[in-house]
Amino acid sequence: AAAAAAPLLMTSRLRQRAAECAKHVGATKPIDWFLRELPLSYEMVIENILDPAHLPFSHHGQDPALKRSAGKAMPMRPRKTPTAPSNAVPAAAASADAPATTVASSNQDSSRVQAPIPYYWPRPTGPDAEFDFKGNTNPDVTICFTAPYLVTYSWVVAETEVLTEMVVVPVAPGRCRYLSTDFVPAPGSKPRPPPPLHLLGLRGAAFRLLRRFDPVVSHHYFLNNIMDGDAVFMFGQDELLRAMQAQEDAEAAAGSSSSAGTSGAGSSSGSSSDATTTGGGDSPGMSKWSRLYFLPTQADRAWMAARRWLEERAGGGPFRRRQQQRQGEQKAAGAREGVGLPPTSQLKQQWPPIVLTPLSSPEVRARLLSRYEQHT
């Protein structure tokens, strides 16, 4: 009930364009929506779109800006809270709808002032995680995660504010819907100047030409290629992590049941053994997922912040309790039949058999890459 009553998360830019669209009924739509239902878990897709460093490598050639040669480290740093401009008005004098477009400066008390909120914020209090990083084509990009489903990238090109909005909605275990928006140029508007031809190449020039004549088709064509480029390895990673997490849950349940009748020293020994098996103990605020991932770079900070929110505020992710219940039933059935999952350490070593073999099936690949069934 609380979730249903919560306001819809929309950036200031999207609200503005939606209002413009409502005023001009029947005109060329200024907003184009892309939707694709993916056979991938919500957590896996959120992780993927919060990782900008993989784009030049996984999607080489899909856009003139996406080249392996341009790939580099993308360290992230937390973005500072916006400060109020010199011409800001006192909060008491702000209009009734000011909270939708302004944010109060954090260094004021009763006489707080109100400054315009960034165009990529969906609410006056800001996103749950916000980082700046240097992209491969722009030195100042901001990435935001607003729980539970909104991810935005924002930057400035030739004094024009650019915004990419992505929404990921879980619909079932191992399945989610991905939505993204694109602002269609108004008829007669001046197009943004393209990069030099020698930087575009033949494919890039053709894409820019398609973008100019039919922005909707180019938007959907580009995003479908991006989805296809990630789907296969994301599916394999999803399957492996699901198996490892199931075994982690089983080991944790077995450890808790056995430690109930042991002394404190025995319980401590069990914890040490678990840390050794999985590669180290948990950091404060983390759970077992942090032992299944290796996140050595600052480019992973956005995903770590999102995962921390899932663990601390969302019970580990959508459908987590249902999955644990189902895993318990499967474990009980396996125990009766004398079968079960191998230990976590063995699962980590069996990447090729577990992940690559199912993907060699034409049926699995067809299901993963079916634009006809997934794209609307």
Coordinates of C-alpha atoms in Angstrom, one line a residue:
A1 CA 0.0 0.0 0.0
A2 CA 2.8 2.4 0.8
A3 CA 4.6 1.6 -2.5
A4 CA 1.3 2.2 -4.4
A5 CA 0.9 5.6 -2.7
A6 CA 4.4 6.7 -3.4
P7 CA 4.8 9.4 -6.1
L8 CA 6.1 8.4 -9.5
L9 CA 9.8 9.1 -9.9
M10 CA 10.3 11.4 -12.9
T11 CA 13.1 13.8 -13.5
S12 CA 12.4 17.5 -13.7
R13 CA 13.2 17.4 -17.5
L14 CA 10.7 14.6 -18.1
R15 CA 8.0 16.3 -16.1
Q16 CA 8.6 19.5 -18.2
R17 CA 8.4 17.7 -21.5
A18 CA 5.3 15.8 -20.4
A19 CA 3.6 19.1 -19.5
E20 CA 4.6 20.5 -22.9
C21 CA 3.1 17.4 -24.6
A22 CA -0.2 17.8 -22.7
K23 CA -0.5 21.4 -23.9
H24 CA 0.0 20.4 -27.6
V25 CA -2.4 17.5 -28.1
G26 CA -2.1 16.0 -31.6
A27 CA 1.3 17.5 -32.3
T28 CA 4.4 15.4 -32.9
K29 CA 5.1 13.6 -29.7
P30 CA 8.1 15.1 -27.9
I31 CA 8.8 11.9 -25.9
D32 CA 9.6 8.5 -27.3
W33 CA 9.5 5.5 -25.0
F34 CA 11.5 2.4 -25.5
L35 CA 10.4 -0.8 -23.6
R36 CA 11.9 -4.3 -23.7
E37 CA 11.1 -7.2 -21.3
L38 CA 14.3 -9.1 -20.6
P39 CA 14.7 -12.6 -19.3
L40 CA 17.2 -11.2 -16.8
S41 CA 16.9 -10.4 -13.1
Y42 CA 16.3 -6.9 -12.0
E43 CA 19.5 -6.8 -10.0
M44 CA 21.6 -7.9 -13.0
V45 CA 20.2 -5.1 -15.3
I46 CA 20.6 -2.4 -12.7
E47 CA 24.2 -3.5 -12.2
N48 CA 24.8 -3.4 -15.9
I49 CA 23.5 0.1 -16.5
L50 CA 25.3 1.5 -13.5
D51 CA 28.6 0.4 -15.0
P52 CA 29.7 2.9 -17.6
A53 CA 33.2 1.5 -17.9
H54 CA 32.0 -1.5 -19.9
L55 CA 30.4 0.5 -22.7
P56 CA 33.4 1.1 -25.0
F57 CA 34.3 -2.6 -24.8
S58 CA 31.0 -4.4 -24.9
H59 CA 29.4 -2.1 -27.4
H60 CA 32.4 -1.2 -29.6
G61 CA 31.2 0.4 -32.8
Q62 CA 27.5 0.8 -31.9
D63 CA 28.1 4.6 -31.7
P64 CA 31.0 6.8 -32.8
A65 CA 31.7 7.4 -29.1
L66 CA 31.9 3.7 -28.3
K67 CA 35.4 2.5 -29.3
R68 CA 37.7 0.1 -27.5
S69 CA 40.5 2.5 -28.0
A70 CA 38.6 5.1 -26.0
G71 CA 38.1 2.8 -23.0
K72 CA 39.8 3.9 -19.8
A73 CA 39.4 4.0 -16.1
M74 CA 36.4 5.9 -14.9
P75 CA 36.9 6.7 -11.2
M76 CA 33.7 8.0 -9.5
R77 CA 33.5 10.6 -6.8
P78 CA 30.4 11.6 -4.8
R79 CA 28.8 14.7 -6.2
K80 CA 28.4 17.7 -3.9
T81 CA 25.0 18.9 -2.9
P82 CA 23.9 21.9 -5.1
T83 CA 24.4 25.2 -3.4
A84 CA 22.0 28.1 -3.6
P85 CA 22.7 30.8 -6.2
S86 CA 23.1 34.4 -5.1
N87 CA 19.7 35.4 -6.4
A88 CA 17.8 32.6 -4.6
V89 CA 14.7 33.5 -2.6
P90 CA 14.0 32.7 1.0
A91 CA 12.2 29.4 1.6
A92 CA 9.3 31.3 3.3
A93 CA 8.7 33.3 0.1
A94 CA 8.8 30.2 -2.2
S95 CA 5.6 29.3 -4.0
A96 CA 3.5 26.4 -3.1
D97 CA 4.9 24.2 -6.0
A98 CA 8.5 25.2 -5.2
P99 CA 9.4 21.8 -3.7
A100 CA 9.0 20.3 -7.2
T101 CA 11.6 22.5 -8.8
T102 CA 13.9 23.7 -6.0
V103 CA 16.1 22.4 -3.3
A104 CA 17.1 24.0 0.0
S105 CA 20.7 24.8 0.7
S106 CA 22.2 22.6 3.4
N107 CA 24.1 25.4 5.1
Q108 CA 21.1 27.5 6.1
D109 CA 18.7 27.3 9.1
S110 CA 15.4 29.1 9.5
S111 CA 16.3 31.5 6.6
R112 CA 17.1 28.7 4.2
V113 CA 17.2 29.7 0.6
Q114 CA 15.9 27.7 -2.4
A115 CA 17.9 26.9 -5.4
P116 CA 16.7 25.3 -8.7
I117 CA 17.2 21.5 -8.5
P118 CA 19.2 19.8 -11.2
Y119 CA 17.2 18.8 -14.2
Y120 CA 18.1 15.2 -13.7
W121 CA 16.8 14.9 -10.2
P122 CA 13.4 13.2 -9.7
R123 CA 12.7 14.7 -6.3
P124 CA 13.8 17.7 -4.2
T125 CA 15.8 15.6 -1.8
G126 CA 17.9 14.2 -4.6
P127 CA 18.8 10.6 -5.7
D128 CA 19.9 7.9 -3.4
A129 CA 23.4 7.8 -5.0
E130 CA 25.0 10.4 -7.1
F131 CA 28.5 10.3 -8.6
D132 CA 30.6 12.3 -11.0
F133 CA 33.0 10.7 -13.4
K134 CA 35.0 11.3 -16.6
G135 CA 33.5 9.6 -19.5
N136 CA 35.3 8.5 -22.6
T137 CA 33.9 11.5 -24.6
N138 CA 32.9 14.0 -21.8
P139 CA 35.0 15.0 -18.8
D140 CA 32.0 15.7 -16.6
V141 CA 29.3 13.1 -16.5
T142 CA 26.9 12.6 -13.5
I143 CA 25.3 9.2 -12.8
C144 CA 22.4 8.8 -10.4
F145 CA 20.5 5.9 -8.8
T146 CA 17.1 6.8 -7.4
A147 CA 15.7 3.7 -5.7
P148 CA 14.1 1.6 -6.5
Y149 CA 14.1 1.8 -10.3
L150 CA 15.5 5.0 -11.9
V151 CA 19.1 5.5 -13.3
T152 CA 20.2 8.7 -15.1
Y153 CA 23.2 9.8 -16.9
S154 CA 23.6 13.6 -17.5
W155 CA 26.2 15.7 -19.2
V156 CA 26.6 18.9 -21.3
V157 CA 27.5 19.0 -25.0
A158 CA 27.9 22.4 -26.7
E159 CA 26.0 24.2 -23.9
T160 CA 23.2 21.7 -24.3
E161 CA 22.1 19.6 -21.3
V162 CA 21.9 15.9 -22.3
L163 CA 20.0 13.4 -20.2
T164 CA 19.6 9.6 -20.5
E165 CA 16.9 8.1 -18.3
M166 CA 16.5 4.4 -17.6
V167 CA 13.9 2.6 -15.6
V168 CA 14.2 -1.1 -14.6
V169 CA 11.0 -2.8 -13.2
P170 CA 11.1 -6.3 -11.8
V171 CA 8.1 -8.4 -13.0
A172 CA 9.1 -12.0 -11.9
P173 CA 12.2 -13.8 -10.7
G174 CA 14.8 -13.6 -13.4
R175 CA 12.7 -11.2 -15.5
C176 CA 12.4 -7.4 -15.7
R177 CA 11.2 -4.6 -17.9
Y178 CA 13.7 -2.0 -19.2
L179 CA 12.3 1.4 -20.2
S180 CA 14.1 4.4 -21.6
T181 CA 13.1 7.8 -23.0
D182 CA 14.2 9.9 -25.9
F183 CA 13.2 13.5 -26.6
V184 CA 12.1 13.7 -30.2
P185 CA 13.2 17.1 -31.8
A186 CA 10.3 19.4 -32.5
P187 CA 9.5 19.9 -36.2
G188 CA 11.6 22.6 -37.7
S189 CA 14.1 22.6 -34.8
K190 CA 17.8 23.0 -35.6
P191 CA 19.6 19.6 -35.2
R192 CA 22.7 19.4 -33.0
P193 CA 25.9 19.6 -35.1
P194 CA 27.4 16.2 -35.7
P195 CA 31.0 15.3 -34.9
P196 CA 33.5 15.6 -37.7
L197 CA 33.1 13.0 -40.5
H198 CA 36.5 11.5 -40.0
L199 CA 35.6 10.7 -36.4
L200 CA 32.3 9.2 -37.3
G201 CA 33.3 6.6 -40.0
L202 CA 30.8 5.2 -42.5
R203 CA 28.6 3.4 -39.9
G204 CA 28.6 6.4 -37.6
A205 CA 27.6 8.7 -40.5
A206 CA 24.8 6.4 -41.5
F207 CA 23.5 6.3 -38.0
R208 CA 23.6 10.1 -37.6
L209 CA 21.7 10.4 -40.9
L210 CA 19.1 7.9 -39.7
R211 CA 18.9 9.8 -36.4
R212 CA 18.2 13.0 -38.3
F213 CA 15.4 11.6 -40.6
D214 CA 13.8 9.2 -38.1
P215 CA 14.9 9.7 -34.5
V216 CA 12.4 7.2 -33.1
V217 CA 13.6 4.3 -35.3
S218 CA 17.3 5.2 -34.6
H219 CA 16.6 5.3 -30.9
H220 CA 15.0 1.8 -30.8
Y221 CA 17.6 0.4 -33.2
F222 CA 20.4 1.6 -31.1
L223 CA 19.0 0.4 -27.8
N224 CA 18.1 -3.1 -29.1
N225 CA 21.6 -3.5 -30.3
I226 CA 22.9 -2.5 -26.8
M227 CA 20.5 -5.0 -25.2
D228 CA 21.6 -7.8 -27.5
G229 CA 25.2 -7.1 -26.9
D230 CA 24.9 -7.6 -23.1
A231 CA 22.1 -10.2 -22.9
V232 CA 24.2 -13.4 -23.5
F233 CA 26.9 -12.8 -20.9
M234 CA 24.5 -11.3 -18.4
F235 CA 22.3 -14.4 -18.7
G236 CA 25.3 -16.6 -17.9
Q237 CA 26.4 -14.4 -15.0
D238 CA 22.8 -14.4 -13.7
E239 CA 22.6 -18.1 -13.7
L240 CA 26.0 -18.6 -12.0
L241 CA 25.2 -16.0 -9.3
R242 CA 21.8 -17.6 -8.7
A243 CA 23.4 -21.0 -8.2
M244 CA 26.1 -19.6 -5.9
Q245 CA 23.6 -17.6 -3.9
A246 CA 21.4 -20.7 -3.5
Q247 CA 24.3 -22.6 -2.2
E248 CA 25.3 -19.7 0.1
D249 CA 21.8 -19.7 1.5
A250 CA 21.9 -23.5 2.0
E251 CA 25.3 -23.3 3.8
A252 CA 24.1 -20.4 6.0
A253 CA 21.0 -22.3 6.9
A254 CA 23.0 -25.5 7.7
G255 CA 25.5 -23.4 9.7
S256 CA 22.8 -21.7 11.8
S257 CA 21.0 -25.0 12.6
S258 CA 24.2 -26.7 13.6
S259 CA 25.5 -23.8 15.6
A260 CA 22.3 -23.7 17.7
G261 CA 23.5 -26.7 19.7
T262 CA 27.2 -25.7 19.9
S263 CA 29.2 -23.4 22.1
G264 CA 30.3 -19.8 21.2
A265 CA 33.7 -21.1 20.3
G266 CA 32.3 -23.5 17.8
S267 CA 30.2 -20.7 16.3
S268 CA 33.2 -18.5 15.9
S269 CA 35.1 -21.3 14.1
G270 CA 32.2 -21.7 11.7
S271 CA 32.3 -18.0 10.8
S272 CA 36.1 -18.2 10.1
S273 CA 35.6 -21.2 7.9
D274 CA 32.9 -19.4 5.9
A275 CA 35.1 -16.4 5.4
T276 CA 37.9 -18.6 4.1
T277 CA 35.7 -20.5 1.7
T278 CA 34.1 -17.4 0.2
G279 CA 37.2 -15.2 0.0
G280 CA 36.8 -13.0 3.1
G281 CA 34.3 -11.8 5.6
D282 CA 31.6 -9.2 5.1
S283 CA 32.3 -5.5 5.4
P284 CA 30.0 -3.5 7.6
G285 CA 26.6 -3.0 6.0
M286 CA 27.3 -5.7 3.4
S287 CA 26.0 -9.3 3.1
K288 CA 27.0 -12.4 1.2
W289 CA 26.7 -10.7 -2.2
S290 CA 29.9 -8.8 -1.4
R291 CA 31.8 -12.1 -1.3
L292 CA 30.4 -13.2 -4.7
Y293 CA 31.7 -10.0 -6.5
F294 CA 35.2 -8.7 -7.0
L295 CA 34.8 -4.9 -7.2
P296 CA 38.4 -3.4 -7.2
T297 CA 37.8 -0.1 -9.0
Q298 CA 36.1 3.2 -8.2
A299 CA 34.0 2.7 -11.4
D300 CA 32.0 0.2 -9.4
R301 CA 30.9 2.7 -6.7
A302 CA 27.5 3.4 -8.2
W303 CA 26.6 -0.2 -8.3
M304 CA 27.9 -0.8 -4.8
A305 CA 25.7 2.0 -3.6
A306 CA 22.7 0.5 -5.3
R307 CA 23.4 -2.9 -4.0
R308 CA 23.8 -1.6 -0.5
W309 CA 20.4 0.0 -0.8
L310 CA 18.9 -3.3 -1.9
E311 CA 20.5 -5.1 1.1
E312 CA 19.7 -2.6 3.7
R313 CA 16.3 -1.3 2.5
A314 CA 14.8 -4.0 0.2
G315 CA 15.6 -7.3 1.8
G316 CA 18.3 -8.1 -0.7
G317 CA 16.2 -7.5 -3.8
P318 CA 12.7 -8.3 -5.2
F319 CA 11.4 -11.8 -4.9
R320 CA 14.3 -12.6 -2.6
R321 CA 12.1 -14.2 0.1
R322 CA 10.2 -16.2 -2.5
Q323 CA 13.4 -17.5 -4.0
Q324 CA 14.8 -18.5 -0.6
Q325 CA 11.6 -20.4 0.1
R326 CA 11.7 -22.1 -3.3
Q327 CA 15.4 -23.0 -2.7
G328 CA 14.5 -24.5 0.6
E329 CA 11.9 -26.7 -1.1
Q330 CA 14.4 -27.7 -3.8
K331 CA 17.0 -28.5 -1.1
A332 CA 14.6 -30.7 0.8
A333 CA 13.6 -32.5 -2.5
G334 CA 17.3 -33.0 -3.3
A335 CA 18.1 -34.3 0.1
R336 CA 15.3 -37.0 -0.3
E337 CA 16.8 -37.9 -3.7
G338 CA 20.4 -37.7 -2.5
V339 CA 21.4 -34.8 -4.8
G340 CA 22.3 -31.2 -4.2
L341 CA 24.3 -28.2 -5.3
P342 CA 28.1 -28.4 -5.1
P343 CA 30.0 -26.3 -2.6
T344 CA 30.4 -22.6 -3.4
S345 CA 34.1 -23.0 -4.0
Q346 CA 33.4 -25.6 -6.7
L347 CA 30.7 -23.4 -8.3
K348 CA 33.3 -20.6 -8.7
Q349 CA 35.6 -23.0 -10.6
Q350 CA 32.9 -24.4 -12.9
W351 CA 32.3 -21.2 -14.9
P352 CA 32.5 -22.8 -18.4
P353 CA 30.3 -25.8 -17.8
I354 CA 27.6 -23.9 -15.9
V355 CA 27.5 -20.7 -18.0
L356 CA 28.7 -21.4 -21.5
T357 CA 27.2 -24.8 -22.2
P358 CA 23.5 -23.6 -21.9
L359 CA 24.3 -20.6 -24.1
S360 CA 25.4 -22.8 -26.9
S361 CA 21.8 -24.0 -27.3
P362 CA 20.0 -22.2 -30.2
E363 CA 16.8 -22.3 -28.2
V364 CA 18.3 -20.3 -25.3
R365 CA 20.0 -17.8 -27.6
A366 CA 16.7 -17.3 -29.5
R367 CA 14.9 -16.7 -26.3
L368 CA 17.5 -14.2 -25.1
L369 CA 17.7 -12.2 -28.3
S370 CA 14.0 -12.3 -29.5
R371 CA 13.2 -8.6 -30.2
Y372 CA 9.8 -9.7 -31.6
E373 CA 8.7 -11.1 -28.3
Q374 CA 10.5 -8.7 -25.9
H375 CA 10.4 -5.3 -27.6
T376 CA 7.2 -3.2 -27.7

